[in-house]
Amino acid sequence: MSSDVVAGPGILTKVRTALTIAGGLYALALGLIAVPYFQTHTLYCNAIRIPWFADFDAPERYGLALNKTYNFKIQTVDNETLGAWFVLAESIYQALPSHDTIPKPHIAHALRTRPTILFFHGNAATRAFKVRIQHYSAFSSRLNANVLAIDYRGFAESTGSPSEEGLVRDARAAYEWLISSGAKGEDIIIIGHSLGTGVGARLAAQLSKEELAYRGVVLMSPFSSITELVKTYSVLGAVPLIRPLTMIPYAFSCERACLNPRTIADFITWALIHKFDTLSVVPQIKGKVLIAHAENDWDIPYTHSEVLFNAFLEPLLPNVDIPSDPVSTTKEDWSAFSAQIAARKNRRENIVTTTQLPKFGVVEEFVDRGGESLVNGEPVSGAEYWAAGRPGGGAPWEREVIFVKMLEGGHDYVGVQEGLQDLIGRKFGLLPHSLPSLPPPPISVISPKAPESDVGGSDVSEAGGWSPLPSASERGEWTAAVTKVVD
């Protein structure tokens, strides 16, 4: 008696089936990204309203102090209504006659007496999201600044649907509310995180173009543009979105294989309706800029911040003429090319101060004096560029640019690192509000070479570098002031 044994599918067949399904799902995902409706929801994730069913009238439920925060609405020029929180600076809050006091009557006084941080959050969730609450608490307490946080249109209880231009209008409405409520432009610091960096950079460029005041802009975990982000983005930090296309012949370059050189990757980026091209607005931003990024950010690589920092620096560096045809380039041409590279490198070393902060990260910074050089007062190659970009000519202006590359912080927790908060406080005039108990530790300074390395009035060590701690003269002044108060 015999029986027939039916063999099941082999392991290779199962693998092929799994890969086919995975490939189909991947192709479907890429196709959906090109559809405006799905693209919008993928970028903004505004339907994810964490915490769910939030009670914005009770910010105390999410960790903020009793009656420290005012919940209200802001109207935009196109008649959208934005949910907003105004958090009082710690010194203002502690000076209230009672913590049962409603904060609204004290907002005008707070705006007149303390700087205000205008905070733009990233995609998904709401202004009541836990990590965002941690930012407000740190900014209002450690930096003693007021905080205005908004939910963009389509987020939380705000009306409308999100779009790039719409979010910029929301940002401008928040700025105008601060001004109309009593704040001075020079007391407003724009801070954006992730998606909010695209919004904050656009607002800063807009204000600069209109010659309206603001103290500066902080870009935390920024991207250079959505187009470039799509090319480098990995889902959950592990699954690359576009990179698998490199395994498809001519997916990135089909110029030799087809008459229309548009590639698969080009089509996907071309289909993006939300650009948030921060790199393109770099020349328009004239206020102080601080860029912060963590090396362990798995959502947006820190290379995006390096690109932005280098874009701010580029006009101050001499040009390099790249040989068009390396094969036919003469020895003299290569020598000239090498000399240009060396000159560019030397100029960068003379302009940029690099400070190693042990166990924290690296700080790079320079000052752009509106086309005036930092090197022995000699004009640099970008002088004419900046002069042409200044509305109506105008007097030379000064812009300090700082890049903080941190060891830790991931994507969401960069702004709650106390080391970064102190850097923001020192650079934007929010600190000091306390005395150091120990002398400053030695700081490893790499550059610049130039003898005058004072960057925007910040402290300079004997080695020529910036120190995050106050100078001896400052400590003496503060000690005298505190002694006078105690006496």
Short mmCIF file of C-alpha atoms in Angstrom, two decimals, residues 318 338-348:
data_model
loop_
_atom_site.label_atom_id
_atom_site.label_comp_id
_atom_site.label_asym_id
_atom_site.label_seq_id
_atom_site.Cartn_x
_atom_site.Cartn_y
_atom_site.Cartn_z
CA PRO A 318 36.34 82.06 -1.81
CA SER A 338 44.52 72.78 -5.34
CA ALA A 339 45.52 76.31 -4.36
CA GLN A 340 41.88 77.41 -4.39
CA ILE A 341 40.90 74.50 -2.15
CA ALA A 342 43.71 75.33 0.27
CA ALA A 343 42.70 79.01 0.34
CA ARG A 344 39.09 78.06 1.00
CA LYS A 345 40.07 75.70 3.81
CA ASN A 346 42.34 78.32 5.37
CA ARG A 347 39.62 80.99 5.20
CA ARG A 348 37.15 78.64 6.88
#
